[in-house]
Coordinates of C-alpha atoms in Angstrom, one line a residue:
M286 CA -57.9 97.0 -52.0
S287 CA -59.9 95.7 -54.4
A288 CA -60.8 96.4 -57.7
P289 CA -64.8 97.1 -58.2
G290 CA -65.7 94.9 -61.7
V291 CA -62.0 93.6 -62.3
V292 CA -62.6 89.4 -62.2
W293 CA -60.1 87.0 -64.4
N294 CA -60.9 84.1 -65.9
E295 CA -58.2 80.9 -65.4
R296 CA -56.2 82.0 -68.4
N297 CA -55.5 85.2 -66.3
A298 CA -53.2 85.3 -63.1
C299 CA -56.2 85.7 -60.1
H300 CA -59.0 84.6 -60.4
S301 CA -61.2 87.5 -59.0
C302 CA -60.4 90.8 -57.7
G303 CA -63.5 91.2 -56.1
G304 CA -66.6 94.1 -57.0
T305 CA -69.6 92.9 -59.4
A306 CA -69.1 91.5 -62.8
G307 CA -67.2 88.1 -63.1
T308 CA -66.8 86.3 -66.3
S309 CA -67.3 83.1 -67.8
P310 CA -66.8 81.3 -71.4
Y311 CA -69.7 80.6 -73.7
R312 CA -69.1 78.7 -77.2
N313 CA -71.9 77.6 -79.5
G314 CA -74.5 80.1 -77.9
R315 CA -74.9 78.4 -75.0
V316 CA -74.1 80.4 -71.9
T317 CA -72.4 78.4 -69.0
R318 CA -71.7 79.0 -65.4
S319 CA -69.1 81.8 -64.4
G320 CA -66.5 81.6 -62.0
A321 CA -64.9 77.8 -62.7
R322 CA -61.5 77.5 -60.8
A323 CA -58.0 76.2 -62.0
Q324 CA -58.0 72.5 -61.8
S325 CA -58.9 70.5 -58.4
G326 CA -55.4 70.6 -56.2
K327 CA -54.2 73.8 -58.0
N328 CA -53.7 77.4 -56.3
P329 CA -55.1 80.2 -58.7
L330 CA -51.3 80.9 -59.8
G331 CA -51.5 77.3 -61.4
Q332 CA -49.3 75.9 -58.5
D333 CA -49.8 72.1 -56.3
W334 CA -50.7 72.8 -53.3
S335 CA -49.0 70.8 -50.6
V336 CA -49.2 70.2 -47.1
G337 CA -46.6 70.9 -44.0
V338 CA -44.8 73.7 -42.9
L339 CA -42.7 76.1 -45.1
S340 CA -39.8 78.0 -44.3
P341 CA -39.3 81.7 -44.3
T342 CA -36.9 81.0 -47.7
M343 CA -39.7 78.7 -49.0
L344 CA -42.3 81.4 -48.3
W345 CA -41.0 84.5 -50.0
P346 CA -41.2 83.2 -53.5
V347 CA -44.8 82.1 -53.1
L348 CA -45.5 85.4 -51.4
E349 CA -43.6 87.3 -54.4
R350 CA -45.6 85.8 -57.1
W351 CA -48.9 86.4 -54.7
I352 CA -48.0 90.3 -54.7
V353 CA -47.1 90.6 -58.6
A354 CA -50.6 88.9 -59.2
G355 CA -52.2 91.6 -56.9
L356 CA -50.7 94.5 -58.7
L357 CA -51.8 92.6 -62.0
C358 CA -55.3 93.0 -61.0
L359 CA -55.1 96.6 -59.9
V360 CA -53.7 97.5 -63.3
A361 CA -56.3 95.9 -65.2
S362 CA -58.8 97.6 -62.8
A363 CA -58.5 100.6 -64.9
Q364 CA -60.2 98.6 -67.3
Y365 CA -63.7 99.0 -65.4
S366 CA -65.4 101.6 -63.8
S367 CA -68.4 100.1 -61.6
D368 CA -71.0 101.0 -58.6
Q369 CA -73.8 100.4 -57.8
C370 CA -75.8 102.0 -60.4
S371 CA -73.2 102.0 -63.7
W372 CA -70.9 100.1 -64.9
R373 CA -68.1 100.7 -67.6
G374 CA -66.2 98.4 -69.2
S375 CA -63.8 97.4 -72.1
G376 CA -63.9 94.2 -74.7
L377 CA -60.6 94.5 -74.9
T378 CA -60.1 93.0 -71.6
H379 CA -61.4 90.1 -73.7
E380 CA -57.8 89.7 -75.3
S381 CA -58.6 86.9 -78.0
H382 CA -60.8 84.9 -76.1
S383 CA -63.7 87.1 -78.1
R384 CA -66.4 84.6 -76.6
D385 CA -66.2 85.3 -73.1
V386 CA -69.8 86.5 -70.9
E387 CA -69.1 88.6 -67.9
Q388 CA -71.6 89.0 -65.6
V389 CA -72.8 92.7 -64.4
Y390 CA -74.8 93.4 -61.3
L391 CA -76.7 97.1 -60.9
R392 CA -79.2 97.7 -58.0
C393 CA -80.4 101.2 -58.4
S394 CA -83.7 102.4 -59.3
Q395 CA -81.8 104.2 -62.3
G396 CA -78.2 104.3 -64.1
S397 CA -76.1 103.7 -67.4
L398 CA -73.7 101.1 -68.7
E399 CA -71.2 102.6 -71.3
W400 CA -69.4 99.3 -72.7
L401 CA -66.0 100.9 -75.1
Y402 CA -65.0 97.9 -78.4
P403 CA -67.5 95.2 -76.8
T404 CA -66.6 91.8 -77.9
G405 CA -68.2 88.6 -76.2
A406 CA -71.2 89.4 -74.3
L407 CA -72.5 90.5 -71.1
I408 CA -75.6 89.2 -68.8
I409 CA -76.9 92.4 -67.0
S410 CA -78.6 91.5 -63.9
L411 CA -80.8 94.9 -63.0
R412 CA -82.8 95.2 -59.4
P413 CA -83.8 97.5 -56.9
N414 CA -81.2 98.1 -54.3
T415 CA -83.4 96.4 -51.5
E416 CA -84.2 92.8 -49.8
P417 CA -85.5 90.5 -51.9
S418 CA -87.8 89.2 -49.2
S419 CA -89.0 93.3 -49.0
G420 CA -91.0 92.5 -52.2
A421 CA -90.1 95.6 -53.5
S422 CA -89.0 94.6 -57.1
H423 CA -92.8 92.5 -57.9
G424 CA -94.9 94.3 -60.8
L425 CA -91.4 96.7 -61.7
H426 CA -90.0 97.1 -65.0
A427 CA -86.9 97.5 -66.6
C428 CA -86.4 100.0 -69.0
I429 CA -83.6 100.6 -71.4
K430 CA -82.6 103.7 -73.7
P431 CA -79.7 103.4 -76.1
Q432 CA -77.8 106.2 -76.7
A433 CA -78.3 107.4 -79.9
D434 CA -74.5 106.7 -81.2
S435 CA -74.6 103.4 -79.1
R436 CA -72.5 100.8 -82.1
G437 CA -71.5 97.2 -81.6
A438 CA -74.1 95.0 -79.8
H439 CA -77.7 93.8 -79.9
L440 CA -80.0 93.4 -76.8
Y441 CA -82.2 90.5 -75.9
L442 CA -83.7 89.7 -73.0
E443 CA -82.1 86.6 -71.3
R444 CA -85.1 84.5 -70.2
A445 CA -85.0 80.3 -69.0
G446 CA -81.9 80.1 -71.7
R447 CA -83.4 81.4 -74.3
L448 CA -82.9 84.6 -75.9
H449 CA -85.6 86.8 -77.0
L450 CA -84.6 90.3 -79.2
L451 CA -85.5 93.7 -77.8
M452 CA -83.3 95.7 -79.7
A453 CA -80.9 95.2 -82.8
E454 CA -78.0 97.1 -82.9
K455 CA -79.2 99.0 -86.2
E456 CA -82.8 100.5 -84.3
Q457 CA -80.7 101.7 -81.3
T458 CA -79.8 105.0 -83.2
E459 CA -83.8 105.8 -83.0
G460 CA -83.9 106.8 -79.3
R461 CA -86.8 103.9 -78.8
V462 CA -87.0 102.6 -75.1
R463 CA -87.8 98.7 -74.9
C464 CA -89.3 97.5 -71.2
F465 CA -89.9 94.3 -70.2
P466 CA -91.0 93.1 -66.1
L467 CA -87.8 92.4 -64.2
R468 CA -89.5 88.5 -63.4
N469 CA -89.1 87.7 -67.0
G470 CA -85.4 87.5 -66.9
S471 CA -81.9 89.6 -67.4
L472 CA -80.6 91.6 -70.0
F473 CA -78.2 90.3 -72.5
V474 CA -75.7 92.3 -74.3
E475 CA -73.8 90.8 -77.5
A476 CA -71.6 92.1 -79.2
V477 CA -72.0 92.0 -83.1
G478 CA -68.8 89.9 -84.9
Q479 CA -66.9 92.1 -87.0
Q480 CA -63.2 92.9 -88.0
D481 CA -63.1 96.6 -86.5
I482 CA -64.2 97.4 -83.1
S483 CA -62.7 100.5 -83.4
R484 CA -65.0 103.8 -82.0
R485 CA -67.4 100.7 -81.3
I486 CA -69.4 102.4 -78.1
A487 CA -72.3 100.1 -76.7
A488 CA -74.2 102.5 -74.2
F489 CA -77.5 103.1 -73.1
Q490 CA -79.4 104.1 -70.1
Y491 CA -82.0 102.3 -67.6
Q492 CA -84.9 102.9 -65.5
L493 CA -87.5 100.8 -63.1
M494 CA -90.7 101.7 -63.3
T495 CA -94.1 100.2 -62.3
G496 CA -96.3 99.0 -65.2
A497 CA -98.1 102.5 -65.4
G498 CA -94.5 103.7 -66.1
A499 CA -93.7 101.5 -69.1
H500 CA -96.3 101.6 -70.5
L501 CA -95.9 105.3 -71.8
Y502 CA -93.3 103.4 -74.0
P503 CA -95.2 101.4 -76.9
Q504 CA -93.5 97.6 -77.8
P505 CA -93.3 95.9 -80.8
N506 CA -95.7 93.5 -81.8
T507 CA -92.4 91.1 -82.8
F508 CA -91.9 91.5 -78.4
N509 CA -94.8 90.6 -76.1
P510 CA -93.0 91.8 -72.7
Q511 CA -96.7 91.2 -71.0
I512 CA -96.4 94.5 -69.8
N513 CA -99.1 95.1 -66.6
T514 CA -100.2 98.9 -66.0
G515 CA -103.0 98.1 -63.9
T516 CA -104.8 101.2 -65.3
D517 CA -105.0 102.8 -68.6
P518 CA -102.6 106.1 -68.6
C519 CA -105.6 108.1 -70.4
T520 CA -108.1 107.2 -67.3
Q521 CA -108.9 110.2 -65.8
C522 CA -107.6 111.1 -62.6
S523 CA -110.0 111.1 -59.4
D524 CA -109.7 114.0 -57.0
D525 CA -107.9 111.4 -54.7
Q526 CA -105.4 111.2 -57.0
V527 CA -104.9 114.1 -58.0
L528 CA -104.4 115.3 -54.4
M529 CA -101.5 112.5 -53.9
A530 CA -100.0 113.1 -57.7
V531 CA -99.1 116.7 -55.9
C532 CA -97.1 115.2 -53.0
T533 CA -95.9 111.9 -55.3
S534 CA -95.0 113.7 -58.6
D535 CA -91.2 114.6 -60.0
F536 CA -93.4 118.0 -61.0
V537 CA -95.8 120.1 -60.0
G538 CA -96.9 122.8 -62.2
R539 CA -99.5 125.7 -62.5
G540 CA -99.8 126.6 -66.2
S541 CA -101.4 126.4 -69.8
V542 CA -101.2 124.6 -73.4
Y543 CA -99.9 127.2 -76.3
A544 CA -99.1 123.9 -78.5
T545 CA -99.3 120.3 -79.6
D546 CA -97.3 118.4 -81.5
A547 CA -97.8 115.9 -84.2
P548 CA -96.9 112.2 -82.1
H549 CA -92.8 111.3 -83.7
S550 CA -92.8 107.9 -84.7
S551 CA -96.2 107.0 -82.8
D552 CA -94.6 107.0 -79.8
N553 CA -96.2 110.0 -78.5
F554 CA -97.5 113.7 -78.6
S555 CA -95.3 116.8 -77.3
I556 CA -97.8 119.7 -76.3
A557 CA -95.4 123.0 -74.8
V558 CA -96.6 124.8 -72.0
T559 CA -95.9 127.7 -70.1
L560 CA -96.3 127.7 -66.3
S561 CA -97.3 130.8 -64.0
R562 CA -95.5 128.7 -61.4
L563 CA -93.5 125.6 -60.0
F564 CA -94.2 124.2 -57.4
R565 CA -91.8 121.6 -57.7
Q566 CA -89.6 119.8 -60.5
K567 CA -86.9 117.1 -60.7
S568 CA -84.1 117.5 -63.3
R569 CA -84.8 121.0 -64.2
V570 CA -87.3 119.4 -67.4
F571 CA -88.6 122.9 -67.0
S572 CA -86.3 126.5 -67.7
L573 CA -87.0 129.9 -66.6
G574 CA -87.7 132.5 -69.3
G575 CA -90.7 130.8 -71.2
A576 CA -91.4 131.1 -74.6
R577 CA -93.6 133.5 -74.5
G578 CA -91.2 135.9 -72.1
R579 CA -92.5 134.9 -69.2
G580 CA -92.8 132.3 -66.3
W581 CA -90.7 128.4 -67.0
S582 CA -91.2 126.5 -70.1
G583 CA -90.9 123.1 -71.3
R584 CA -92.5 120.3 -72.9
L585 CA -94.9 117.5 -71.9
N586 CA -95.0 113.8 -73.6
T587 CA -98.3 112.0 -73.2
P588 CA -99.1 108.4 -75.2
P589 CA -100.5 109.1 -78.7
Q590 CA -103.9 108.0 -77.7
C591 CA -104.7 110.3 -75.0
R592 CA -107.4 113.2 -75.5
T593 CA -105.4 116.3 -75.4
L594 CA -105.8 119.3 -73.0
P595 CA -106.9 122.2 -75.1
E596 CA -105.0 125.2 -75.4
E597 CA -105.1 128.3 -73.5
E598 CA -106.8 127.4 -70.2
E599 CA -105.3 127.0 -67.0
F600 CA -104.7 123.9 -65.8
L601 CA -102.9 121.7 -62.6
F602 CA -99.7 120.0 -64.5
T603 CA -98.4 116.7 -62.6
G604 CA -95.9 113.8 -63.7
A605 CA -93.3 111.7 -63.6
V606 CA -89.3 112.4 -65.5
R607 CA -88.5 109.2 -67.9
F608 CA -84.7 109.7 -69.4
G609 CA -85.2 113.1 -69.0
E610 CA -88.5 113.9 -70.6
A611 CA -91.2 115.4 -68.7
W612 CA -94.2 112.9 -68.9
L613 CA -97.9 114.2 -68.0
G614 CA -99.7 112.0 -65.3
C615 CA -102.7 114.0 -63.4
A616 CA -104.2 117.0 -64.9
T617 CA -107.0 119.0 -63.9
H618 CA -108.6 122.8 -63.9
Y619 CA -106.5 124.4 -61.6
R620 CA -109.5 126.0 -60.2
H621 CA -111.0 122.1 -59.5
F622 CA -107.9 122.0 -58.2
L623 CA -108.0 124.9 -55.9
E624 CA -111.4 123.4 -54.5
L625 CA -110.1 119.7 -53.8
Y626 CA -107.4 121.2 -51.6
R627 CA -109.3 124.0 -49.7
T628 CA -111.8 121.1 -48.7
A629 CA -109.2 119.1 -48.1
L630 CA -107.7 121.4 -45.6
E631 CA -110.6 122.3 -43.5
T632 CA -111.4 118.2 -43.3
G633 CA -107.7 117.4 -42.6
S634 CA -108.0 114.5 -45.3
N635 CA -105.1 117.3 -47.2
P636 CA -101.7 113.9 -48.0
C637 CA -99.0 117.0 -47.8
H638 CA -99.0 120.5 -47.9
I639 CA -98.7 123.1 -50.9
D640 CA -98.8 126.9 -50.8
T641 CA -101.3 127.8 -53.3
D642 CA -101.2 131.5 -52.0

């Protein structure tokens, strides 16, 4: 049985135990190729390869050493937990080799990473779980949100051998999100040099999204991720876009705005809504039994430059869930939506069915 995410370098008992991670040494800040095997002419245990037929008495010591090496790999697997979406590992596996770089591959639209006691660095390749020839990753952006208690590492974008700072260790407590186009490179997580690594855990969530989704998060002037939105997030949706949003959005509801908060940290406005009807929701961003004692309640984020919706009027709300928060997408007066939908039903042009009764 292979141990996902466990790879040993040439100083350990075996080179590779399978999975989605690997290690390689780097020195003087230069990232080198990973996966260098032991010297030519030797097996992974450091023994000289020999040609000929082994007798049973000669074969057993060799098999015994391979069995021991395999058991060591299984013990090391307790340091890692990995699947296609998330990774959890420990810098303690690097032992004294504090300049190791480990390769991590994640192949989901969203997931997380948790690095206990960071030492050395990680290179993280983020891609959707599709064939490269499908072009599914074209135009996608990776957005990173550190946990509020994330400590012990800086986040960089590694592009063409150069590192561009995404977020320093001290910035990660602010709850900001940083995005970059997938085509621009990989995420590079470098441990902060320190004597005491106890109680240090570098942790973040990631999501792959289109440029329009990534544009929801303002980026600092010092970092130019070249986010291509294709559309202005404040542009009013067309009738066709409203009908399609009802079919494809993470949440769809009928309700009204009862409060608007000032933008915190200039990132976004937050509007409080009550819904008399919730057609669909993802991740339970709305709770039953609203602030006014009826229906559903929740909060919607909007970019700070967009005009807020008037209170008390009835709207159709649609939007996306990003990092557990609801972001407003298309919104229109509910009576206007009913007219659109009934006309689409009569002409057979409605993209999906929704029960408006």
